[in-house]
Amino acid sequence: MTSLGTGFDRTRSWLRAHPLAFDAGLAAAVLVCMVAGAFADPRSRHDALPAFGQEAPGLRSVVLMVLGAGALVLRRRNPFPVLAFTGAVSVAELLANDAVSPVAMSAVIALYTVASRTDRPTTWRVGLATMATLTVVAMLSGPTPWYTQENLGIFAWTGMASAAGDAVRSRRAFIGAIRERAERAERTREEEARRRVAEERLRIARDLHDVVAHHIALVNVQAGVASHVMDKRPDQAKEALAHVREASRSALNELRATVGLLRQSGDPAAPTEPAPGLALLGELVGTFQHAGLPVKVACGDAEARLPAAVDLAAYRIVQEALTNTRKHAGPGAKAEVSVVRVGPTVEVTVLDNGPGTGEPADGSGHGLLGMRERVTALGGTLTAGPRYGGGFRTHAILPVKARAGRTGEDT
């Protein structure tokens, strides 16, 4: 059963990808049905089933059946011209006043196609016109009385074709609307999540600003008081220093509580060791060299004059860039690390000459996004992408003093 279902799904997918082949098969099946119906005598009294071979269609009927069925191959591309052509062929067969051949079957299929691919008002107009034309011609020109089942059958089949086509069109529109609504809900959910993240970041940034600005202002005032009265009134100076200590402790507690909001329930406890920096660059490079990645380092004394935030960002950029080189550069790759102080900025560059492992490394990974956010938070810029001639290049420009100046202006 599983293999049968798989084969059916494959066949259906192939037919959906090749609609012209499906329409050609449908046209052939309709032609076979029309030819079989032309040889049958439905008025036979000898058996419950119609008798075959008692009547034979003429050459003109065979030609009209072939033309009507052949036009169905183009029913998707030109639905209205195909309906007009099959309707004309059916009218021609009815006006011939011979033994009736089921050429109208092609018009029924064409009418279904039109109804399934157009709107409801057009379906009503075209369907009623087709039903009226074929039924009236069959009643007025047929060899049988106007009230016979053959004539009423044309009316019934054309009506059912219009109704079935309109139902299929409505179902397609309903499914399309559900799919569009689901996609729109997914986009709205993602946008809402991004909006909530942005609002939460803004709220935490405001809290941090309030905490730092308030308590640092208190520390500054109390330290000024202590400095002013240190010689003449040491008791008051000690009291001011106690206020400084209390304000700083309160600031640390509030900062810890605010930043703790960003920590998930399963995250490990905050580390107590100092944050890494470029002073540990040699140890970092050594770990990659032991892992088989040759690394050359060109680093002056820039790390001795870098603020803590810039020092940490530069270290993390080198760490992530070398990690990407180890993962994506491929065997035989070599890396070069450069940290240079250029005026008020420090430039961090990591190059590799690896041919790549075939995995995507176009700058859209989570590690590179994290580096870009870290650099942007400091007011710098980051570029990462393939090098001309092969390899990958990560280049960051970090301002050394811009962040401190901006913070002082904001407070």
Coordinates of C-alpha atoms in Angstrom, one line a residue:
M1 CA 0.0 0.0 0.0
T2 CA 2.9 2.4 0.8
S3 CA 4.6 1.8 -2.6
L4 CA 1.2 2.2 -4.4
G5 CA 0.5 5.5 -2.6
T6 CA 4.0 6.7 -3.3
G7 CA 3.6 5.9 -7.0
F8 CA 0.3 7.7 -7.1
D9 CA 1.8 10.8 -5.5
R10 CA 4.7 10.8 -8.0
T11 CA 2.3 10.4 -10.9
R12 CA 0.1 13.2 -9.7
S13 CA 3.1 15.5 -9.1
W14 CA 4.4 14.7 -12.6
L15 CA 1.0 15.5 -14.2
R16 CA 0.8 18.8 -12.3
A17 CA 4.2 19.7 -13.6
H18 CA 3.2 18.7 -17.2
P19 CA -0.5 19.9 -17.6
L20 CA -0.3 19.6 -21.4
A21 CA 0.4 15.9 -21.2
F22 CA -2.6 15.5 -18.8
D23 CA -4.8 17.4 -21.3
A24 CA -3.6 15.2 -24.2
G25 CA -4.5 12.1 -22.2
L26 CA -7.9 13.5 -21.3
A27 CA -8.6 14.4 -25.0
A28 CA -7.7 10.8 -26.0
A29 CA -10.0 9.4 -23.3
V30 CA -12.9 11.7 -24.4
L31 CA -12.4 10.6 -28.0
V32 CA -12.6 6.9 -27.0
C33 CA -15.8 7.6 -25.1
M34 CA -17.4 9.5 -27.9
V35 CA -16.5 6.8 -30.5
A36 CA -17.9 4.1 -28.2
G37 CA -21.0 6.1 -27.6
A38 CA -21.5 6.6 -31.4
F39 CA -21.5 2.8 -31.9
A40 CA -23.9 2.2 -29.0
D41 CA -27.7 2.0 -29.4
P42 CA -29.2 3.1 -26.1
R43 CA -32.7 2.2 -27.2
S44 CA -32.0 -1.5 -27.5
R45 CA -34.8 -3.6 -25.9
H46 CA -32.9 -6.9 -25.8
D47 CA -30.7 -6.3 -22.8
A48 CA -30.3 -3.9 -19.8
L49 CA -27.1 -2.7 -21.4
P50 CA -26.9 -0.8 -24.7
A51 CA -26.2 -2.8 -27.8
F52 CA -23.0 -2.1 -29.8
G53 CA -22.5 -2.5 -33.5
Q54 CA -26.0 -1.8 -34.7
E55 CA -25.2 1.8 -35.6
A56 CA -22.0 3.2 -37.1
P57 CA -21.1 6.9 -37.2
G58 CA -20.4 8.5 -40.6
L59 CA -17.2 10.1 -41.7
R60 CA -18.4 13.5 -40.9
S61 CA -19.3 12.5 -37.3
V62 CA -15.8 10.9 -36.9
V63 CA -14.1 14.1 -38.1
L64 CA -16.2 16.2 -35.8
M65 CA -15.5 13.9 -32.8
V66 CA -11.7 14.1 -33.6
L67 CA -11.9 17.9 -33.9
G68 CA -13.8 18.3 -30.7
A69 CA -11.6 16.0 -28.6
G70 CA -8.4 17.4 -30.1
A71 CA -9.4 21.0 -29.1
L72 CA -9.4 19.9 -25.5
V73 CA -5.6 19.7 -25.5
L74 CA -5.5 23.5 -25.4
R75 CA -8.3 23.9 -22.9
R76 CA -6.1 25.4 -20.1
R77 CA -4.3 27.8 -22.4
N78 CA -7.3 29.1 -24.3
P79 CA -10.5 28.1 -22.4
F80 CA -12.9 30.4 -24.1
P81 CA -11.8 29.8 -27.7
V82 CA -11.8 26.0 -27.0
L83 CA -15.4 26.3 -25.6
A84 CA -16.5 28.3 -28.6
F85 CA -14.9 25.8 -31.0
T86 CA -16.3 22.6 -29.3
G87 CA -19.7 24.3 -29.0
A88 CA -19.7 25.0 -32.8
V89 CA -18.6 21.4 -33.5
S90 CA -21.4 20.1 -31.3
V91 CA -24.0 22.4 -33.0
A92 CA -22.7 21.2 -36.4
E93 CA -23.2 17.6 -35.4
L94 CA -26.7 18.3 -34.1
L95 CA -27.7 20.2 -37.3
A96 CA -26.6 17.3 -39.4
N97 CA -29.7 15.4 -38.3
D98 CA -28.0 12.1 -38.4
A99 CA -27.8 9.5 -35.7
V100 CA -26.7 11.5 -32.7
S101 CA -23.0 11.2 -31.8
P102 CA -21.9 12.4 -28.4
V103 CA -19.7 15.3 -29.8
A104 CA -21.3 17.5 -27.1
M105 CA -19.1 15.7 -24.5
S106 CA -16.2 17.9 -25.6
A107 CA -18.2 21.0 -25.1
V108 CA -19.1 19.8 -21.6
I109 CA -15.4 19.4 -20.7
A110 CA -14.6 22.8 -22.2
L111 CA -17.5 24.4 -20.2
Y112 CA -16.2 22.8 -17.0
T113 CA -12.7 24.3 -17.7
V114 CA -14.1 27.8 -18.2
A115 CA -16.2 27.6 -15.1
S116 CA -13.2 26.5 -13.0
R117 CA -11.0 29.3 -14.2
T118 CA -13.2 32.3 -14.2
D119 CA -15.5 34.2 -11.8
R120 CA -19.0 33.2 -10.9
P121 CA -20.9 35.9 -12.9
T122 CA -19.0 34.9 -16.1
T123 CA -19.7 31.2 -15.3
W124 CA -23.4 31.9 -15.1
R125 CA -23.5 33.9 -18.3
V126 CA -21.4 31.5 -20.3
G127 CA -23.0 28.4 -18.8
L128 CA -26.6 29.5 -19.5
A129 CA -25.6 30.5 -23.0
T130 CA -24.0 27.1 -23.7
M131 CA -26.9 25.2 -22.1
A132 CA -29.5 27.1 -24.0
T133 CA -27.8 26.9 -27.4
L134 CA -27.0 23.2 -27.3
T135 CA -30.4 22.2 -25.8
V136 CA -32.5 24.3 -28.2
V137 CA -30.5 23.1 -31.3
A138 CA -30.9 19.5 -30.1
M139 CA -34.6 19.9 -29.6
L140 CA -35.3 21.6 -32.9
S141 CA -33.1 19.7 -35.2
G142 CA -32.7 16.3 -33.7
P143 CA -34.2 13.1 -35.3
T144 CA -36.1 12.4 -32.0
P145 CA -38.9 14.4 -30.4
W146 CA -37.9 17.4 -28.4
Y147 CA -38.7 15.9 -25.0
T148 CA -36.6 12.8 -25.4
Q149 CA -33.9 11.9 -22.8
E150 CA -31.1 12.6 -25.2
N151 CA -32.1 16.3 -25.5
L152 CA -32.7 16.7 -21.8
G153 CA -29.4 15.0 -21.1
I154 CA -27.5 17.7 -23.0
F155 CA -29.2 20.3 -20.7
A156 CA -28.3 18.3 -17.6
W157 CA -24.7 17.6 -18.5
T158 CA -23.9 21.2 -19.4
G159 CA -25.6 22.4 -16.2
M160 CA -23.6 19.9 -14.1
A161 CA -20.3 21.0 -15.8
S162 CA -20.9 24.6 -14.9
A163 CA -21.8 23.7 -11.3
A164 CA -18.8 21.4 -10.9
G165 CA -16.4 24.0 -12.4
D166 CA -17.7 26.7 -10.1
A167 CA -17.4 24.4 -7.1
V168 CA -13.8 23.6 -8.0
R169 CA -13.0 27.3 -8.4
S170 CA -14.5 28.1 -5.1
R171 CA -12.5 25.3 -3.3
R172 CA -9.3 26.6 -4.9
A173 CA -10.0 30.1 -3.8
F174 CA -10.9 28.9 -0.3
I175 CA -7.6 26.9 0.0
G176 CA -5.6 29.8 -1.4
A177 CA -7.2 32.1 1.1
I178 CA -6.4 29.7 4.0
R179 CA -2.8 29.4 2.8
E180 CA -2.4 33.2 2.4
R181 CA -3.9 33.7 5.9
A182 CA -1.5 31.2 7.4
E183 CA 1.5 32.8 5.7
R184 CA 0.3 36.2 6.8
A185 CA -0.2 35.0 10.4
E186 CA 3.4 33.5 10.3
R187 CA 4.8 36.8 9.1
T188 CA 2.8 38.7 11.7
R189 CA 4.0 36.4 14.4
E190 CA 7.7 36.9 13.4
E191 CA 7.2 40.7 13.2
E192 CA 5.5 40.7 16.6
A193 CA 8.4 38.6 18.1
R194 CA 10.9 41.1 16.6
R195 CA 8.9 44.0 17.9
R196 CA 8.8 42.5 21.4
V197 CA 12.5 41.9 21.4
A198 CA 13.2 45.5 20.3
E199 CA 10.9 46.8 22.9
E200 CA 12.5 44.7 25.6
R201 CA 16.0 45.8 24.5
L202 CA 14.8 49.4 24.6
R203 CA 13.3 49.0 28.1
I204 CA 16.5 47.3 29.5
A205 CA 18.6 50.0 27.9
R206 CA 16.5 52.7 29.6
D207 CA 16.8 50.9 32.9
L208 CA 20.5 50.6 32.6
H209 CA 20.8 54.3 31.7
D210 CA 18.6 55.3 34.6
V211 CA 20.6 53.2 37.0
V212 CA 24.0 54.3 35.8
A213 CA 23.1 58.0 35.5
H214 CA 21.5 58.2 38.9
H215 CA 24.0 56.4 41.0
I216 CA 27.1 57.8 39.2
A217 CA 25.7 61.3 39.7
L218 CA 25.4 60.5 43.4
V219 CA 28.9 59.0 43.6
N220 CA 30.2 62.1 41.8
V221 CA 28.6 64.5 44.2
Q222 CA 29.5 62.6 47.4
A223 CA 33.1 62.2 46.2
G224 CA 33.3 65.9 45.6
V225 CA 32.0 66.6 49.1
A226 CA 34.6 64.2 50.6
S227 CA 37.4 65.8 48.7
H228 CA 36.3 69.3 49.8
V229 CA 36.0 68.6 53.5
M230 CA 38.7 65.9 53.8
D231 CA 41.2 68.2 55.6
K232 CA 38.9 70.3 57.8
R233 CA 36.1 67.9 58.6
P234 CA 37.2 64.3 58.3
D235 CA 34.1 63.0 60.0
Q236 CA 31.9 64.5 57.3
A237 CA 34.3 63.2 54.7
K238 CA 34.0 59.7 56.1
E239 CA 30.2 60.0 56.0
A240 CA 30.4 61.2 52.3
L241 CA 32.6 58.2 51.5
A242 CA 30.1 55.9 53.2
H243 CA 27.4 57.3 50.9
V244 CA 29.7 56.7 47.9
R245 CA 30.1 53.1 49.0
E246 CA 26.3 52.7 49.5
A247 CA 25.5 54.3 46.2
S248 CA 28.0 52.1 44.3
R249 CA 26.7 48.9 46.0
S250 CA 23.1 49.9 45.2
A251 CA 24.1 50.6 41.5
L252 CA 25.8 47.1 41.3
N253 CA 22.8 45.4 42.7
E254 CA 20.4 47.1 40.4
L255 CA 22.7 46.4 37.4
R256 CA 22.9 42.8 38.4
A257 CA 19.1 42.6 38.6
T258 CA 18.5 44.3 35.3
V259 CA 21.1 42.3 33.4
G260 CA 19.7 39.2 35.1
L261 CA 16.5 39.7 33.1
L262 CA 18.4 38.6 30.0
R263 CA 19.5 35.3 31.5
Q264 CA 17.5 32.2 30.8
S265 CA 16.5 29.8 33.5
G266 CA 19.0 27.1 32.3
D267 CA 22.0 29.4 31.9
P268 CA 25.0 28.8 34.1
A269 CA 26.0 31.2 36.8
A270 CA 27.8 34.3 35.9
P271 CA 31.6 33.8 35.7
T272 CA 33.8 35.4 38.3
E273 CA 37.0 35.5 36.3
P274 CA 37.9 38.7 34.4
A275 CA 36.6 39.1 30.8
P276 CA 39.2 38.0 28.2
G277 CA 41.0 40.5 26.1
L278 CA 43.8 40.9 23.6
A279 CA 46.3 40.2 26.3
L280 CA 45.2 36.5 26.0
L281 CA 45.4 36.6 22.2
G282 CA 48.5 34.4 22.2
E283 CA 46.7 31.6 24.2
L284 CA 43.7 31.9 21.9
V285 CA 45.9 31.5 18.8
G286 CA 47.7 28.6 20.4
T287 CA 44.5 26.6 20.8
F288 CA 43.9 26.9 17.1
Q289 CA 47.4 26.1 16.2
H290 CA 47.2 22.9 18.3
A291 CA 44.0 22.1 16.4
G292 CA 45.9 22.2 13.1
L293 CA 45.3 25.7 11.9
P294 CA 48.4 27.7 11.2
V295 CA 47.9 31.3 12.4
K296 CA 50.2 34.3 12.0
V297 CA 49.6 37.3 14.3
A298 CA 50.6 40.9 13.7
C299 CA 49.7 42.8 16.9
G300 CA 51.4 45.8 18.4
D301 CA 50.8 47.4 21.8
A302 CA 47.3 48.5 20.9
E303 CA 45.7 46.2 23.5
A304 CA 47.5 48.1 26.3
R305 CA 45.5 51.3 25.5
L306 CA 42.1 49.8 24.7
P307 CA 39.0 50.2 26.9
A308 CA 37.6 47.0 28.4
A309 CA 34.6 46.9 26.0
V310 CA 36.7 47.4 22.9
D311 CA 39.3 45.0 24.2
L312 CA 36.7 42.3 24.7
A313 CA 35.0 42.9 21.4
A314 CA 38.3 42.7 19.5
Y315 CA 39.1 39.4 21.3
R316 CA 35.7 37.9 20.5
I317 CA 35.9 39.0 16.8
V318 CA 39.3 37.2 16.4
Q319 CA 37.9 34.2 18.3
E320 CA 34.8 33.9 16.1
A321 CA 36.6 34.6 12.8
L322 CA 39.2 31.9 13.5
T323 CA 36.4 29.5 14.5
N324 CA 34.7 30.1 11.2
T325 CA 38.1 29.5 9.4
R326 CA 38.5 26.3 11.2
K327 CA 35.0 25.1 10.3
H328 CA 34.6 26.4 6.7
A329 CA 38.0 27.1 5.2
G330 CA 38.8 23.5 4.5
P331 CA 42.0 21.5 4.8
G332 CA 45.3 23.2 4.3
A333 CA 44.0 26.6 5.2
K334 CA 46.1 29.3 6.9
A335 CA 45.0 32.4 8.8
E336 CA 46.4 35.8 9.5
V337 CA 45.4 38.0 12.4
S338 CA 46.1 41.7 12.5
V339 CA 45.2 44.2 15.3
V340 CA 46.3 47.7 14.5
R341 CA 45.6 51.1 16.2
V342 CA 44.8 53.7 13.6
G343 CA 44.2 57.1 15.2
P344 CA 41.0 57.0 17.2
T345 CA 40.1 53.5 16.0
V346 CA 41.5 50.0 16.2
E347 CA 41.2 47.7 13.2
V348 CA 40.9 44.0 13.6
T349 CA 41.5 41.9 10.5
V350 CA 41.3 38.1 10.1
L351 CA 42.2 36.6 6.7
D352 CA 42.3 33.0 5.4
N353 CA 43.2 31.4 2.1
G354 CA 41.1 28.3 2.5
P355 CA 39.2 26.9 -0.6
G356 CA 36.1 26.2 1.6
T357 CA 34.3 23.0 2.6
G358 CA 31.2 23.5 0.4
E359 CA 29.1 24.8 3.4
P360 CA 27.6 28.2 3.1
A361 CA 29.8 30.9 4.7
D362 CA 28.5 34.1 3.1
G363 CA 28.2 36.2 6.2
S364 CA 24.7 35.2 7.3
G365 CA 25.7 32.8 10.2
H366 CA 24.7 33.4 13.8
G367 CA 28.4 33.9 14.8
L368 CA 28.8 36.7 12.2
L369 CA 25.5 38.2 13.3
G370 CA 26.7 38.3 16.9
M371 CA 30.0 39.9 15.8
R372 CA 28.1 42.5 13.8
E373 CA 25.8 43.3 16.8
R374 CA 28.8 43.6 19.1
V375 CA 30.6 46.0 16.8
T376 CA 27.5 48.0 16.1
A377 CA 26.9 48.4 19.9
L378 CA 30.4 50.1 20.1
G379 CA 29.6 52.4 17.1
G380 CA 32.0 50.5 14.7
T381 CA 31.6 48.7 11.4
L382 CA 32.1 45.1 10.4
T383 CA 32.6 43.6 6.9
A384 CA 32.9 39.9 6.2
G385 CA 32.9 38.1 2.9
P386 CA 34.9 36.1 0.4
R387 CA 38.2 37.5 -0.7
Y388 CA 39.2 38.1 -4.3
G389 CA 41.2 35.0 -5.4
G390 CA 39.9 32.8 -2.7
G391 CA 39.5 32.7 1.1
F392 CA 37.6 34.8 3.5
R393 CA 38.1 38.2 5.1
T394 CA 36.7 39.6 8.4
H395 CA 37.5 43.3 9.0
A396 CA 36.2 45.3 12.0
I397 CA 36.8 49.0 12.8
L398 CA 36.2 49.8 16.5
P399 CA 36.2 53.3 17.8
V400 CA 38.3 53.6 21.0
K401 CA 36.8 56.8 22.5
A402 CA 33.5 57.4 20.7
R403 CA 31.5 55.2 23.0
A404 CA 32.6 56.9 26.2
G405 CA 32.0 60.4 24.6
R406 CA 28.5 59.4 23.6
T407 CA 27.7 58.0 27.0
G408 CA 28.8 61.1 28.7
E409 CA 26.7 63.3 26.4
D410 CA 23.6 61.1 27.0
T411 CA 23.8 61.3 30.7

